[in-house]
Coordinates of N, CA and C in Angstrom, one line a residue:
X225 N 193.3 -23.3 113.9 CA 193.8 -24.6 113.5 C 193.0 -25.7 114.3
X226 N 192.2 -26.5 113.6 CA 191.3 -27.5 114.3 C 192.1 -28.5 115.0
X227 N 193.4 -28.8 114.6 CA 194.1 -29.8 115.3 C 194.6 -29.3 116.7
X228 N 194.5 -28.0 116.9 CA 194.9 -27.4 118.2 C 193.7 -27.0 119.0
X229 N 192.5 -27.4 118.5 CA 191.3 -27.0 119.3 C 191.3 -27.7 120.6
X230 N 190.5 -27.2 121.5 CA 190.5 -27.8 122.9 C 190.1 -29.3 122.8
X231 N 189.2 -29.7 121.9 CA 188.8 -31.1 121.8 C 189.9 -32.0 121.3
X232 N 190.8 -31.5 120.5 CA 191.8 -32.3 119.9 C 193.2 -32.2 120.6
X233 N 193.4 -31.1 121.3 CA 194.7 -30.8 121.9 C 195.2 -31.9 122.8
X234 N 194.3 -32.3 123.7 CA 194.8 -33.4 124.7 C 195.2 -34.7 124.0
X235 N 194.4 -35.1 123.0 CA 194.7 -36.3 122.2 C 196.0 -36.1 121.5
X236 N 196.2 -35.0 120.9 CA 197.4 -34.7 120.1 C 198.7 -34.6 121.0
X237 N 198.5 -34.0 122.2 CA 199.6 -33.9 123.1 C 200.0 -35.3 123.6
X238 N 199.1 -36.2 123.7 CA 199.4 -37.6 124.1 C 200.3 -38.2 123.0
X239 N 200.0 -37.9 121.8 CA 200.8 -38.4 120.7 C 202.3 -37.9 120.8
X240 N 202.4 -36.6 121.1 CA 203.7 -36.0 121.3 C 204.4 -36.7 122.4
X241 N 203.7 -37.0 123.5 CA 204.4 -37.8 124.6 C 204.9 -39.1 124.2
X242 N 204.1 -39.8 123.3 CA 204.6 -41.1 122.8 C 205.8 -40.9 121.9
X243 N 205.9 -39.9 121.1 CA 207.1 -39.7 120.3 C 208.3 -39.4 121.2
X244 N 208.0 -38.6 122.2 CA 209.1 -38.3 123.2 C 209.6 -39.6 123.9
X245 N 208.7 -40.5 124.2 CA 209.1 -41.8 124.8 C 209.9 -42.6 123.9
X246 N 209.5 -42.7 122.6 CA 210.3 -43.4 121.6 C 211.7 -42.8 121.5
X247 N 211.7 -41.5 121.5 CA 213.0 -40.8 121.3 C 213.9 -41.1 122.5
X248 N 213.3 -41.1 123.7 CA 214.1 -41.5 124.9 C 214.7 -42.9 124.8
X249 N 213.8 -43.8 124.3 CA 214.3 -45.2 124.1 C 215.4 -45.3 123.1
X250 N 215.3 -44.5 122.0 CA 216.3 -44.5 121.0 C 217.6 -43.6 121.3
X251 N 217.5 -42.9 122.4 CA 218.6 -42.0 122.7 C 218.8 -40.9 121.7
X252 N 217.6 -40.3 121.4 CA 217.6 -39.3 120.3 C 216.6 -38.2 120.8
X253 N 216.5 -37.2 120.0 CA 215.5 -36.1 120.2 C 214.2 -36.5 119.4
X254 N 213.1 -35.9 119.8 CA 211.9 -36.2 119.0 C 212.0 -35.8 117.5
X255 N 212.7 -34.7 117.3 CA 213.0 -34.3 115.9 C 213.8 -35.3 115.1
X256 N 214.8 -35.8 115.8 CA 215.6 -36.8 115.1 C 214.8 -38.1 114.8
X257 N 213.9 -38.5 115.8 CA 213.1 -39.6 115.5 C 212.2 -39.4 114.3
X258 N 211.6 -38.2 114.2 CA 210.7 -37.8 113.1 C 211.5 -37.9 111.8
X259 N 212.7 -37.4 111.8 CA 213.5 -37.4 110.6 C 213.9 -38.8 110.2
X260 N 214.3 -39.6 111.2 CA 214.7 -41.0 111.0 C 213.6 -41.8 110.5
X261 N 212.4 -41.6 111.0 CA 211.2 -42.3 110.5 C 211.0 -41.9 109.0
X262 N 211.1 -40.6 108.7 CA 210.9 -40.2 107.3 C 212.0 -40.8 106.4
X263 N 213.2 -40.8 106.8 CA 214.3 -41.4 106.0 C 214.1 -42.8 105.8
X264 N 213.3 -43.5 106.6 CA 213.1 -44.9 106.5 C 211.9 -45.2 105.6
X265 N 211.3 -44.2 105.0 CA 210.0 -44.4 104.2 C 210.4 -44.8 102.8
X266 N 211.6 -44.7 102.4 CA 212.0 -45.1 101.0 C 212.8 -44.1 100.3
X267 N 213.4 -44.4 99.2 CA 214.3 -43.5 98.5 C 213.6 -42.4 97.8
X268 N 212.3 -42.5 97.7 CA 211.6 -41.4 97.1 C 211.0 -40.3 98.1
X269 N 211.4 -40.5 99.3 CA 211.0 -39.5 100.4 C 212.3 -38.8 100.9
X270 N 212.3 -37.5 100.7 CA 213.5 -36.7 101.1 C 213.0 -35.6 102.1
X271 N 213.3 -35.8 103.4 CA 212.9 -34.7 104.3 C 213.7 -33.5 104.1
X272 N 213.1 -32.3 104.2 CA 213.7 -31.0 104.1 C 213.5 -30.3 105.4
X273 N 214.2 -30.5 106.4 CA 214.0 -29.8 107.7 C 214.5 -28.4 107.6
X274 N 213.8 -27.5 108.2 CA 214.2 -26.2 108.4 C 215.0 -26.0 109.7
X275 N 215.9 -25.0 109.7 CA 216.6 -24.7 110.9 C 217.1 -23.3 110.9
X276 N 217.2 -22.8 112.1 CA 217.7 -21.4 112.2 C 219.1 -21.3 112.8
X277 N 219.5 -22.4 113.4 CA 220.8 -22.4 114.1 C 221.7 -23.6 113.8
X278 N 223.0 -23.4 113.8 CA 223.9 -24.5 113.5 C 223.6 -25.7 114.4
X279 N 223.3 -25.5 115.7 CA 223.1 -26.6 116.6 C 221.9 -27.5 116.1
X280 N 220.9 -26.8 115.6 CA 219.8 -27.6 115.1 C 220.1 -28.3 113.8
X281 N 220.9 -27.7 113.0 CA 221.4 -28.5 111.8 C 222.2 -29.7 112.2
X282 N 223.0 -29.6 113.2 CA 223.8 -30.7 113.7 C 222.9 -31.8 114.3
X283 N 221.8 -31.3 115.1 CA 220.9 -32.2 115.6 C 220.1 -33.0 114.5
X284 N 219.7 -32.2 113.5 CA 219.1 -32.9 112.3 C 220.0 -33.9 111.7
X285 N 221.2 -33.6 111.5 CA 222.2 -34.6 110.9 C 222.3 -35.8 111.8
X286 N 222.1 -35.7 113.1 CA 222.2 -36.8 114.0 C 221.1 -37.8 113.7
X287 N 220.0 -37.5 113.0 CA 219.0 -38.4 112.7 C 219.5 -39.5 111.8
X288 N 220.6 -39.3 111.0 CA 221.2 -40.3 110.2 C 221.7 -41.5 111.0
X289 N 222.0 -41.2 112.3 CA 222.6 -42.2 113.2 C 221.5 -42.9 114.0
X290 N 220.3 -42.5 113.9 CA 219.2 -43.1 114.7 C 218.7 -44.3 114.1
X291 N 218.8 -45.5 114.8 CA 218.3 -46.7 114.3 C 217.0 -47.1 115.1
X292 N 215.9 -46.9 114.4 CA 214.6 -47.3 115.0 C 214.3 -48.7 114.9
X293 N 213.9 -49.4 116.0 CA 213.5 -50.8 115.9 C 212.2 -50.9 115.1
X294 N 211.9 -52.2 114.8 CA 210.7 -52.5 114.1 C 209.5 -52.1 114.9
X295 N 209.6 -52.3 116.2 CA 208.5 -52.0 117.2 C 208.3 -50.5 117.3
X296 N 209.4 -49.7 117.3 CA 209.3 -48.3 117.4 C 208.7 -47.7 116.1
X297 N 209.1 -48.3 114.9 CA 208.5 -47.8 113.7 C 207.0 -48.1 113.6
X298 N 206.7 -49.3 114.1 CA 205.2 -49.7 114.1 C 204.5 -48.7 115.1
X299 N 205.0 -48.4 116.2 CA 204.4 -47.5 117.1 C 204.2 -46.1 116.5
X300 N 205.2 -45.6 115.8 CA 205.1 -44.3 115.1 C 204.0 -44.4 114.0
X301 N 203.9 -45.5 113.3 CA 203.0 -45.6 112.2 C 201.5 -45.6 112.7
X302 N 201.4 -46.0 114.0 CA 200.0 -46.0 114.6 C 199.5 -44.7 115.0
X303 N 200.4 -43.7 115.1 CA 200.0 -42.4 115.7 C 199.2 -41.6 114.6
X304 N 198.1 -41.2 115.0 CA 197.2 -40.5 114.0 C 196.7 -39.3 114.8
X305 N 197.1 -38.1 114.4 CA 196.6 -36.9 115.0 C 195.1 -36.7 114.7
X306 N 194.4 -36.0 115.6 CA 193.0 -35.7 115.4 C 192.8 -34.2 115.0
X307 N 191.8 -33.9 114.3 CA 191.5 -32.5 113.9 C 192.2 -32.2 112.6
X308 N 191.5 -31.5 111.8 CA 192.1 -31.1 110.5 C 193.3 -30.2 110.7
X309 N 194.3 -30.3 109.9 CA 195.5 -29.5 110.0 C 195.2 -28.1 109.4
X310 N 194.5 -28.1 108.3 CA 194.2 -26.8 107.6 C 192.7 -26.7 107.5
X311 N 192.3 -25.4 107.4 CA 190.8 -25.2 107.2 C 190.4 -25.8 105.8
X312 N 189.1 -26.1 105.8 CA 188.5 -26.7 104.6 C 188.6 -25.7 103.4
X313 N 189.3 -26.1 102.4 CA 189.5 -25.2 101.2 C 188.8 -25.8 100.0
X314 N 187.9 -26.7 100.2 CA 187.2 -27.3 99.0 C 186.4 -26.4 98.2
X315 N 186.0 -25.2 98.8 CA 185.3 -24.2 98.1 C 186.1 -23.6 96.9
X316 N 187.4 -23.8 96.9 CA 188.2 -23.2 95.8 C 188.4 -24.2 94.7
X317 N 187.8 -25.4 94.8 CA 188.0 -26.5 93.8 C 187.7 -26.0 92.4
X318 N 186.8 -25.1 92.2 CA 186.4 -24.7 90.9 C 187.4 -23.6 90.3
X319 N 188.3 -23.2 91.1 CA 189.2 -22.1 90.7 C 190.5 -22.8 90.1
X320 N 190.9 -22.5 88.9 CA 192.1 -23.1 88.4 C 193.3 -22.1 88.5
X321 N 194.4 -22.7 88.6 CA 195.6 -21.8 88.8 C 196.2 -21.4 87.5

């Protein structure tokens, strides 16, 4: 995964630290902040978080109570990870499903 390569890892971990800082400001977990941000993107965006345990389900539901400030939302919108998330698959462009 290119986004986890040595050259991208430090930059991307700094982004994680920023999300953690925003979560601390909001009195929430980083996951709740991510879900709260997604929920604020409009009625046509529906997050579908996965979970293995009831406590994580309850944590996810807590995102409904997270009120991100305009400044926090702006800070989250500025975060851009480096490195491709998935390998280049353009070679399959000629293959139809």
